């Protein structure tokens, strides 16, 4: 078996990927802040639906 | 009176049927042919697959809805299209085979003036030896029944972890040409969430096995976002999530065989590997449902109407060309079948002109490339567009121009759940515009418009996915005001 074949293709982590801070993780689950984002995301989706199709 | 036959009652077929009834009134005959008597909101199957929803919560009976709307319902499989009739009779027909218990296997012919092929996919578990829950060694969440089985298998695995055993769980794609990477991504993180909730996360190695060359591709060539003054990519975003949650990954993989507890796969470098597992949810590749077509003289015209994959050819540019020459304009706009202006194919049933992501081939020549997704929001938009085209032609000019709904000119919202729970859930909510990137128009932003391409992860994404679950089931039941809920 070659050296390449012995290497596992399973990637266990991505060293260059940014990992969220504790504050970001808290932000993501904070119901009050997330309610604001929910409203904004709904508006964003609705705007896309209303604009619809690029003629 | 016009006769309109719709093959399939998934998102696009059912949407087309409801809009046709709304636009045409009851004096025209609308028939829906579908082998299943239940409608399934498939995006929520991932929650059934982790035991957080029941099959009943994601399905409902179609016949009462069609009775109420005056739509004829035929429980059958579409088999053969005769677009010019047969022998002396020039009436176009489609032959169907009954799947109803009282007439199982009986063949009948339905005449039509307009035909919509919205048959969805054939789940091709047979493309990979040992794949799938029926005779194979992996589970699936493609149907509500499969998802219930997956939830039972996951619960068994969690019980073993609670008893102190280590477990390996693999979630992903069961073939190099699969689509729906987003669904596998969602299921991966819902499983991860359940393991954490059960207090056994440290007992599990969770691996996402995919045909994507890099994370965040999702079969749409990834996305580029503008956030806080920087360009960010779905790749960076996804790699971050995998690192944060400790989920491992295998990229650019083609699964060739699944044995009990062992997945055999090939990677792009041509190497063959095995991955042992205790629980594996692997999606199958999709194919056309095997419709055939015959001309009036009995000659086989299946190759004229269908691509080799079994999907129906529509108004796309199918000229084979290298990736560098692919254009957004190659994608279909009206979903009319060339030469048959009264036949349409929508949703998964139409043959895409090519992939959206850059295709790759392993060193051994095995294609490893995500097939383009044609589900969800675009599917509904196509169904509605074709309904408008047919209604215009039935009510007025039979040559009226077709309504357009090109995936290269429409946006889509995609909400990828990464765990459920009203306060503990989360999801990545994304919008992209257009679905098929236009690199000539948007050369510096990944082929898409920054103002329509956004993404964010958090609890709000879970709320959006839950809201869409209830909204779309309400719409599909054609309850009062359904038409005001956009596709």
Coordinates of C-alpha atoms in Angstrom, one line a residue:
Chain A
X1 CA 0.0 0.0 0.0
X2 CA 1.4 3.4 -1.0
X3 CA 2.0 6.2 1.5
X4 CA -0.9 8.2 -0.1
X5 CA -3.3 5.2 0.3
X6 CA -2.4 5.0 4.0
X7 CA -3.4 8.7 4.6
X8 CA -6.9 9.0 6.0
X9 CA -9.2 11.2 4.0
X10 CA -11.2 12.1 7.1
X11 CA -10.7 15.8 7.9
X12 CA -11.0 16.3 11.6
X13 CA -10.7 20.1 11.6
X14 CA -10.1 23.1 9.4
X15 CA -7.2 25.1 10.9
X16 CA -7.9 28.3 8.9
X17 CA -11.6 28.4 9.7
X18 CA -12.7 31.2 12.1
X19 CA -14.3 29.8 15.2
X20 CA -17.0 31.9 16.8
X21 CA -16.3 33.6 20.1
X22 CA -18.3 32.9 23.2
X23 CA -20.1 36.2 22.6
X24 CA -21.0 35.3 19.0
X25 CA -22.4 31.9 20.2
X26 CA -24.4 33.7 22.9
X27 CA -25.7 36.1 20.3
X28 CA -26.8 33.3 18.1
X29 CA -29.0 31.8 20.8
X30 CA -30.2 35.1 22.5
X31 CA -34.0 35.1 21.9
X32 CA -34.3 38.9 22.0
X33 CA -31.5 39.6 19.5
X34 CA -32.6 36.6 17.4
X35 CA -36.2 37.9 17.2
X36 CA -34.8 41.0 15.5
X37 CA -32.9 38.9 13.1
X38 CA -36.0 36.8 12.5
X39 CA -37.9 39.9 11.4
X40 CA -35.1 41.1 9.2
X41 CA -34.7 37.6 7.6
X42 CA -38.4 37.4 6.9
X43 CA -38.3 40.9 5.3
X44 CA -35.3 39.8 3.2
X45 CA -37.0 36.7 2.0
X46 CA -40.3 38.6 1.2
X47 CA -38.3 41.3 -0.7
X48 CA -36.8 38.6 -2.8
X49 CA -40.2 37.0 -3.5
X50 CA -41.8 40.3 -4.3
X51 CA -39.0 41.4 -6.6
X52 CA -39.4 37.8 -7.9
X53 CA -38.0 37.1 -11.3
X54 CA -35.4 39.1 -13.1
X55 CA -37.1 40.0 -16.3
Chain B
X1 CA -63.3 22.2 -21.9
X2 CA -59.6 21.7 -21.6
X3 CA -58.1 18.5 -20.1
X4 CA -54.9 19.0 -18.1
X5 CA -53.1 16.1 -16.7
X6 CA -50.3 16.5 -14.1
X7 CA -48.0 13.6 -13.4
X8 CA -46.8 14.0 -9.8
X9 CA -48.1 15.8 -6.7
X10 CA -44.9 17.0 -5.1
X11 CA -44.1 20.7 -4.6
X12 CA -44.2 21.6 -8.3
X13 CA -47.0 19.4 -9.4
X14 CA -49.3 20.2 -6.5
X15 CA -48.6 23.9 -6.8
X16 CA -49.4 23.7 -10.5
X17 CA -52.7 21.9 -9.8
X18 CA -53.9 24.3 -7.2
X19 CA -53.0 27.4 -9.3
X20 CA -54.6 25.9 -12.5
X21 CA -57.9 25.3 -10.5
X22 CA -57.7 28.9 -9.2
X23 CA -57.0 30.4 -12.6
X24 CA -59.3 28.2 -14.7
X25 CA -62.3 27.7 -12.6
X26 CA -64.3 24.4 -12.5
X27 CA -65.3 24.2 -16.1
X28 CA -62.0 22.7 -17.1
X29 CA -60.8 19.2 -16.2
X30 CA -57.6 19.0 -14.1
X31 CA -56.3 15.5 -13.2
X32 CA -53.4 14.7 -10.9
X33 CA -51.7 11.4 -11.2
X34 CA -49.6 10.4 -8.2
X35 CA -48.6 7.0 -6.8
X36 CA -48.9 8.2 -3.2
X37 CA -52.1 9.2 -1.5
X38 CA -50.2 11.3 1.0
X39 CA -48.4 14.7 0.5
X40 CA -45.1 14.9 2.3
X41 CA -43.4 18.2 3.3
X42 CA -39.9 16.7 2.6
X43 CA -37.8 19.5 4.1
X44 CA -39.1 18.5 7.6
X45 CA -38.2 14.8 7.2
X46 CA -34.9 15.6 8.8
X47 CA -36.8 16.3 12.0
X48 CA -38.7 13.0 11.7
X49 CA -35.3 11.4 11.2
X50 CA -34.1 12.5 14.6
X51 CA -37.4 11.7 16.3
X52 CA -38.4 15.3 16.8
X53 CA -41.5 15.1 14.6
X54 CA -43.8 12.3 13.7
X55 CA -44.6 11.2 10.1
X56 CA -48.1 12.5 10.7
X57 CA -46.8 16.0 11.3
X58 CA -45.1 16.1 7.8
X59 CA -47.8 14.4 5.7
X60 CA -51.5 14.7 5.0
X61 CA -54.0 12.9 2.8
X62 CA -54.3 14.3 -0.7
X63 CA -57.7 12.9 -1.9
X64 CA -59.9 15.1 0.5
X65 CA -58.0 18.3 -0.7
X66 CA -58.5 17.4 -4.4
X67 CA -62.2 16.5 -3.8
X68 CA -62.7 19.9 -2.2
X69 CA -60.9 21.7 -5.0
X70 CA -62.6 19.8 -7.8
X71 CA -59.4 18.2 -9.0
X72 CA -59.6 14.6 -10.2
X73 CA -57.2 12.4 -8.4
X74 CA -55.8 9.2 -9.9
X75 CA -53.5 7.0 -7.7
X76 CA -51.2 5.7 -10.3
X77 CA -47.7 5.8 -11.8
X78 CA -47.2 7.5 -15.2
X79 CA -45.8 5.0 -17.7
X80 CA -46.1 6.0 -21.3
X81 CA -46.7 9.3 -23.1
X82 CA -48.3 9.3 -26.6
X83 CA -48.1 13.0 -27.6
X84 CA -49.6 12.4 -31.0
X85 CA -52.1 9.8 -30.0
X86 CA -52.1 6.2 -31.2
X87 CA -53.1 4.6 -34.5
X88 CA -56.2 6.2 -35.8
X89 CA -56.8 8.4 -32.8
X90 CA -54.7 11.6 -32.7
X91 CA -55.7 12.4 -29.1
X92 CA -52.6 12.8 -26.9
X93 CA -52.7 10.4 -24.0
X94 CA -50.7 9.3 -21.1
X95 CA -50.8 5.7 -19.9
X96 CA -50.9 5.2 -16.2
X97 CA -50.5 2.1 -14.0
X98 CA -52.7 2.1 -10.9
X99 CA -51.1 1.9 -7.4
X100 CA -54.5 2.0 -5.6
X101 CA -55.0 -1.2 -3.5
X102 CA -58.3 -2.0 -5.3
X103 CA -57.0 -1.8 -8.8
X104 CA -53.3 -2.4 -8.4
X105 CA -51.4 -2.8 -11.7
X106 CA -54.3 -1.9 -13.9
X107 CA -53.4 0.2 -17.0
X108 CA -55.5 3.0 -18.3
X109 CA -55.1 5.9 -20.7
X110 CA -55.8 9.5 -19.8
X111 CA -56.4 11.9 -22.7
X112 CA -54.9 15.4 -22.3
X113 CA -54.7 18.8 -24.0
X114 CA -51.9 19.8 -21.7
X115 CA -49.5 17.6 -19.8
X116 CA -47.2 18.6 -16.9
X117 CA -44.5 16.1 -16.0
X118 CA -43.8 16.8 -12.3
X119 CA -42.9 13.3 -11.4
X120 CA -40.0 14.1 -9.1
X121 CA -37.1 11.7 -8.7
X122 CA -36.7 8.0 -8.7
X123 CA -34.6 7.2 -5.6
X124 CA -31.8 5.2 -7.2
X125 CA -30.6 3.2 -4.2
X126 CA -29.6 0.5 -6.7
X127 CA -26.9 2.7 -8.1
X128 CA -24.7 1.8 -5.1
X129 CA -24.6 -1.8 -3.9
X130 CA -25.9 -2.2 -0.3
X131 CA -27.2 1.4 -0.2
X132 CA -30.6 2.2 1.4
X133 CA -33.0 0.9 4.0
X134 CA -34.7 -1.7 1.7
X135 CA -32.3 -4.5 1.4
X136 CA -29.3 -2.3 2.1
X137 CA -27.2 -1.4 5.1
X138 CA -27.8 2.4 5.5
X139 CA -30.8 4.5 6.3
X140 CA -32.4 7.4 4.5
X141 CA -34.6 10.4 5.2
X142 CA -35.9 10.8 1.6
X143 CA -39.5 9.7 2.6
X144 CA -41.4 10.0 5.8
X145 CA -41.3 6.2 6.2
X146 CA -37.5 6.2 5.7
X147 CA -37.1 9.0 8.2
X148 CA -39.1 7.1 10.9
X149 CA -36.8 4.1 10.3
X150 CA -33.7 6.4 10.5
X151 CA -35.0 7.8 13.8
X152 CA -35.3 4.3 15.3
X153 CA -31.7 3.4 14.2
X154 CA -30.4 6.7 15.6
X155 CA -32.2 6.0 18.9
X156 CA -30.6 2.6 19.1
X157 CA -27.2 4.1 18.5
X158 CA -27.7 6.8 21.2
X159 CA -28.9 4.1 23.6
X160 CA -25.6 2.2 23.1
X161 CA -23.7 5.4 23.7
X162 CA -25.6 6.0 26.9
X163 CA -24.5 2.5 27.9
X164 CA -20.9 3.5 27.4
X165 CA -20.2 2.3 23.9
X166 CA -18.3 4.5 21.3
X167 CA -20.2 4.9 18.0
X168 CA -19.3 6.0 14.5
X169 CA -22.0 7.9 12.7
X170 CA -21.7 8.7 9.0
X171 CA -24.1 11.0 7.2
X172 CA -23.9 12.1 3.6
X173 CA -24.1 11.1 0.0
X174 CA -24.4 7.5 -1.1
X175 CA -23.0 8.1 -4.7
X176 CA -20.7 10.5 -6.5
X177 CA -23.5 12.1 -8.4
X178 CA -26.0 12.7 -5.6
X179 CA -27.8 16.0 -5.1
X180 CA -29.5 17.5 -2.0
X181 CA -26.2 18.1 -0.1
X182 CA -28.2 20.6 1.9
X183 CA -30.4 17.9 3.3
X184 CA -27.4 15.8 4.4
X185 CA -25.8 18.8 5.9
X186 CA -29.0 19.5 7.9
X187 CA -29.3 15.9 9.1
X188 CA -25.7 15.9 10.1
X189 CA -26.1 18.8 12.4
X190 CA -29.5 17.7 13.7
X191 CA -27.9 14.4 14.7
X192 CA -25.0 16.3 16.3
X193 CA -27.6 18.4 18.2
X194 CA -29.4 15.3 19.4
X195 CA -26.2 13.7 20.6
X196 CA -25.4 16.8 22.6
X197 CA -28.9 16.9 24.1
X198 CA -28.6 13.3 25.0
X199 CA -25.3 14.0 26.8
X200 CA -23.4 11.5 24.6
X201 CA -21.5 13.8 22.2
X202 CA -18.2 12.6 23.5
X203 CA -19.1 9.0 22.7
X204 CA -19.6 9.7 19.0
X205 CA -17.4 10.3 16.0
X206 CA -19.7 12.1 13.5
X207 CA -18.5 12.2 9.9
X208 CA -20.1 14.0 6.9
X209 CA -19.2 12.2 3.7
X210 CA -19.9 14.1 0.6
X211 CA -19.3 14.4 -3.2
X212 CA -18.7 18.1 -2.8
X213 CA -15.1 19.1 -3.4
X214 CA -15.2 21.6 -0.6
X215 CA -17.6 22.2 2.2
X216 CA -20.3 24.8 1.5
X217 CA -20.7 24.0 -2.2
X218 CA -24.2 22.6 -1.7
X219 CA -24.4 21.7 -5.4
X220 CA -24.8 25.4 -6.3
X221 CA -21.0 26.2 -6.6
X222 CA -21.1 27.7 -3.1
X223 CA -22.0 31.3 -2.3
X224 CA -20.2 34.5 -1.6
X225 CA -21.7 36.9 0.9
X226 CA -20.8 40.5 1.9
X227 CA -20.8 40.9 5.7
X228 CA -19.3 43.6 7.9
X229 CA -17.4 45.0 5.0
X230 CA -15.8 41.7 4.0
X231 CA -16.5 39.1 1.4
X232 CA -17.2 35.8 3.1
X233 CA -17.9 32.4 1.5
X234 CA -20.3 29.6 2.3
X235 CA -17.1 27.5 2.4
X236 CA -15.6 29.5 5.2
X237 CA -18.9 29.6 7.0
X238 CA -19.4 25.8 6.8
X239 CA -15.8 25.0 7.7
X240 CA -16.3 27.2 10.8
X241 CA -19.4 25.3 11.8
X242 CA -17.8 21.9 11.3
X243 CA -14.8 23.0 13.4
X244 CA -17.0 24.5 16.1
X245 CA -19.2 21.4 16.4
X246 CA -16.4 18.9 16.0
X247 CA -17.9 17.2 13.0
X248 CA -15.4 15.4 10.7
X249 CA -15.7 15.3 6.9
X250 CA -14.7 13.3 3.9
X251 CA -14.8 15.4 0.7
X252 CA -14.9 14.6 -3.0
X253 CA -16.1 11.0 -2.4
X254 CA -17.9 8.5 -4.5
X255 CA -19.5 5.7 -2.4
X256 CA -19.2 2.5 -4.4
X257 CA -20.6 -0.1 -2.0
X258 CA -22.0 -0.4 1.5
X259 CA -21.4 -3.5 3.5
X260 CA -22.8 -4.1 7.0
X261 CA -20.8 -1.6 9.0
X262 CA -18.4 -0.6 6.2
X263 CA -18.7 2.0 3.5
X264 CA -16.4 1.6 0.5
X265 CA -15.6 4.8 -1.3
X266 CA -13.2 6.4 -3.8
X267 CA -11.8 9.9 -3.6
X268 CA -10.8 12.3 -6.3
X269 CA -7.1 11.2 -6.2
X270 CA -8.3 7.7 -7.3
X271 CA -7.6 6.1 -4.0
X272 CA -10.1 3.6 -2.6
X273 CA -10.9 3.7 1.1
X274 CA -13.2 2.1 3.6
X275 CA -15.0 3.8 6.5
X276 CA -16.5 1.7 9.3
X277 CA -19.8 2.8 10.9
X278 CA -22.4 2.0 13.4
X279 CA -25.1 4.3 11.9
X280 CA -25.1 5.6 8.4
X281 CA -27.6 7.9 6.7
X282 CA -26.7 8.1 3.0
X283 CA -28.8 9.7 0.4
X284 CA -29.3 8.0 -3.0
X285 CA -28.7 9.6 -6.4
X286 CA -31.8 10.7 -8.3
X287 CA -33.0 9.6 -11.7
X288 CA -36.0 10.1 -13.9
X289 CA -39.0 7.8 -13.1
X290 CA -38.7 5.8 -16.3
X291 CA -41.4 7.3 -18.4
X292 CA -41.4 6.2 -22.1
X293 CA -42.9 7.9 -25.1
X294 CA -44.3 6.6 -28.4
X295 CA -45.3 8.3 -31.6
X296 CA -48.6 7.6 -33.3
X297 CA -47.1 5.0 -35.6
X298 CA -45.7 3.1 -32.6
X299 CA -42.1 4.2 -32.9
X300 CA -40.2 4.8 -29.7
X301 CA -39.5 8.5 -29.2
X302 CA -38.3 8.3 -25.6
X303 CA -34.9 9.5 -26.6
X304 CA -36.4 12.6 -28.3
X305 CA -38.4 13.6 -25.2
X306 CA -36.0 12.4 -22.4
X307 CA -32.3 12.7 -21.6
X308 CA -30.4 9.5 -20.9
X309 CA -30.8 10.2 -17.1
X310 CA -34.6 9.8 -17.6
X311 CA -35.3 13.5 -17.0
X312 CA -37.4 15.3 -19.6
X313 CA -35.8 17.6 -22.1
X314 CA -37.2 21.1 -22.1
X315 CA -36.2 24.5 -23.6
X316 CA -32.6 24.3 -22.3
X317 CA -29.4 24.3 -24.3
X318 CA -28.2 20.7 -24.0
X319 CA -25.2 21.2 -26.3
X320 CA -22.3 19.4 -24.6
X321 CA -19.6 21.9 -23.7
X322 CA -16.8 22.4 -21.2
X323 CA -17.4 24.0 -17.8
X324 CA -15.7 27.2 -18.9
X325 CA -18.4 27.7 -21.6
X326 CA -21.4 27.1 -19.4
X327 CA -23.7 30.1 -19.4
X328 CA -26.7 31.1 -17.3
X329 CA -28.7 31.3 -20.6
X330 CA -28.3 27.5 -21.0
X331 CA -31.0 27.0 -18.3
X332 CA -34.6 26.6 -19.4
X333 CA -37.1 29.5 -19.1
X334 CA -40.5 28.1 -20.0
X335 CA -40.2 24.3 -19.3
X336 CA -41.9 23.5 -22.6
X337 CA -40.7 20.3 -24.3
X338 CA -39.3 21.1 -27.7
X339 CA -41.7 20.1 -30.5
X340 CA -44.5 19.5 -28.0
X341 CA -45.7 23.0 -26.8
X342 CA -48.5 21.4 -24.8
X343 CA -46.1 19.3 -22.7
X344 CA -44.1 20.7 -19.8
X345 CA -41.6 19.3 -17.2
X346 CA -41.0 21.1 -13.9
X347 CA -39.1 20.5 -10.6
X348 CA -36.8 17.5 -10.6
X349 CA -38.5 16.1 -13.7
X350 CA -36.8 18.5 -16.1
X351 CA -33.3 17.6 -17.4
X352 CA -30.8 20.3 -16.3
X353 CA -28.4 21.4 -19.1
X354 CA -25.4 20.7 -16.9
X355 CA -24.3 20.8 -13.2
X356 CA -24.1 24.1 -11.4
X357 CA -20.9 23.2 -9.4
X358 CA -17.7 22.5 -11.3
X359 CA -17.8 18.8 -12.2
X360 CA -14.8 16.6 -11.3
X361 CA -13.7 13.2 -12.3
X362 CA -11.5 10.9 -10.1
X363 CA -8.1 9.8 -11.3
X364 CA -9.9 6.5 -12.3
X365 CA -12.4 8.4 -14.4
X366 CA -15.3 8.2 -11.9
X367 CA -17.5 11.3 -12.0
X368 CA -17.7 12.9 -8.6
X369 CA -19.9 16.0 -8.9
X370 CA -23.1 17.2 -7.1
X371 CA -26.1 17.2 -9.4
X372 CA -28.0 20.5 -9.5
X373 CA -30.7 20.9 -6.9
X374 CA -34.2 21.6 -8.4
X375 CA -36.3 21.3 -5.3
X376 CA -38.1 23.6 -2.8
X377 CA -38.7 27.2 -3.8
X378 CA -37.6 27.1 -7.5
X379 CA -39.8 24.0 -7.9
X380 CA -42.9 25.8 -6.7
X381 CA -42.1 28.9 -8.8
X382 CA -41.8 26.6 -11.9
X383 CA -45.1 24.9 -11.1
X384 CA -46.9 28.2 -10.8
X385 CA -45.3 29.6 -14.0
X386 CA -46.4 26.6 -16.1
X387 CA -49.9 26.9 -14.6
X388 CA -50.1 30.5 -15.7
X389 CA -48.8 29.6 -19.2
X390 CA -51.5 26.9 -19.6
X391 CA -54.3 29.1 -18.1
X392 CA -53.4 31.9 -20.6
X393 CA -53.5 29.5 -23.5
X394 CA -56.7 27.8 -22.4
X395 CA -58.6 31.0 -21.7
X396 CA -57.3 33.1 -24.7
X397 CA -54.7 32.7 -27.4
X398 CA -53.4 29.1 -27.7
X399 CA -50.2 30.6 -28.9
X400 CA -49.8 33.0 -25.9
X401 CA -46.2 33.4 -24.9
X402 CA -45.1 31.3 -22.0
X403 CA -44.5 32.6 -18.5
X404 CA -40.8 32.5 -17.7
X405 CA -39.1 31.2 -14.6
X406 CA -35.5 30.5 -15.3
X407 CA -33.4 29.3 -12.3
X408 CA -30.7 31.6 -13.7
X409 CA -33.0 34.6 -13.1
X410 CA -34.8 33.7 -9.9
X411 CA -33.8 33.8 -6.3
X412 CA -34.3 31.2 -3.6
X413 CA -34.3 31.0 0.2
X414 CA -32.7 28.0 1.8
X415 CA -32.9 27.4 5.5
X416 CA -30.6 24.6 6.7
X417 CA -31.5 23.4 10.2
X418 CA -28.6 22.6 12.5
X419 CA -30.7 21.5 15.5
X420 CA -34.3 21.8 16.6
X421 CA -35.9 23.3 19.7
X422 CA -37.7 26.6 20.2
X423 CA -34.9 28.1 22.3
X424 CA -32.1 25.6 21.7
X425 CA -32.5 25.2 17.9
X426 CA -30.5 26.9 15.2
X427 CA -30.3 27.0 11.4
X428 CA -28.4 28.7 8.7
X429 CA -30.8 30.9 6.8
X430 CA -29.6 31.8 3.3
X431 CA -30.9 33.6 0.3
X432 CA -29.3 33.5 -3.1
X433 CA -30.0 35.4 -6.2
X434 CA -29.9 33.9 -8.8
X435 CA -29.9 30.2 -8.0
X436 CA -27.8 29.4 -11.1
X437 CA -24.8 31.8 -10.9
X438 CA -24.3 34.3 -13.8
X439 CA -20.6 34.8 -13.9
X440 CA -20.8 37.3 -16.8
X441 CA -23.2 39.6 -15.0
X442 CA -21.8 39.2 -11.5
X443 CA -18.1 38.4 -12.1
X444 CA -16.8 39.6 -8.7
X445 CA -19.4 38.1 -6.4
X446 CA -19.4 34.4 -7.2
X447 CA -21.9 34.9 -10.0
X448 CA -24.6 36.2 -7.7
X449 CA -26.0 39.6 -6.6
X450 CA -24.7 40.6 -3.2
X451 CA -27.9 42.3 -2.3
X452 CA -29.9 39.1 -2.7
X453 CA -27.3 36.7 -1.5
X454 CA -27.1 36.6 2.3
X455 CA -26.6 34.1 5.1
X456 CA -26.7 34.0 8.8
X457 CA -26.8 31.3 11.5
X458 CA -28.7 31.3 14.7
X459 CA -31.9 30.6 16.6
X460 CA -33.9 32.8 14.2
X461 CA -33.1 30.4 11.4
X462 CA -34.8 27.6 13.3
X463 CA -37.9 29.8 13.8
X464 CA -37.9 30.6 10.0
X465 CA -37.7 26.9 9.1
X466 CA -40.5 26.0 11.6
X467 CA -42.6 28.9 10.2
X468 CA -42.1 27.6 6.7
X469 CA -43.1 24.1 7.8
X470 CA -46.5 25.3 9.0
X471 CA -47.0 27.9 6.2
X472 CA -46.3 25.5 3.4
X473 CA -48.4 22.7 4.8
X474 CA -51.2 25.2 5.2
X475 CA -50.7 26.3 1.6
X476 CA -50.6 22.7 0.3
X477 CA -53.8 21.9 2.1
X478 CA -55.3 24.8 0.1
X479 CA -56.8 26.4 3.2
X480 CA -58.4 29.9 3.0
X481 CA -55.9 32.4 1.6
X482 CA -53.4 29.7 0.5
X483 CA -52.7 31.6 -2.8
X484 CA -51.3 34.6 -0.8
X485 CA -48.5 32.5 0.5
X486 CA -45.8 32.9 -2.1
X487 CA -43.9 29.9 -3.5

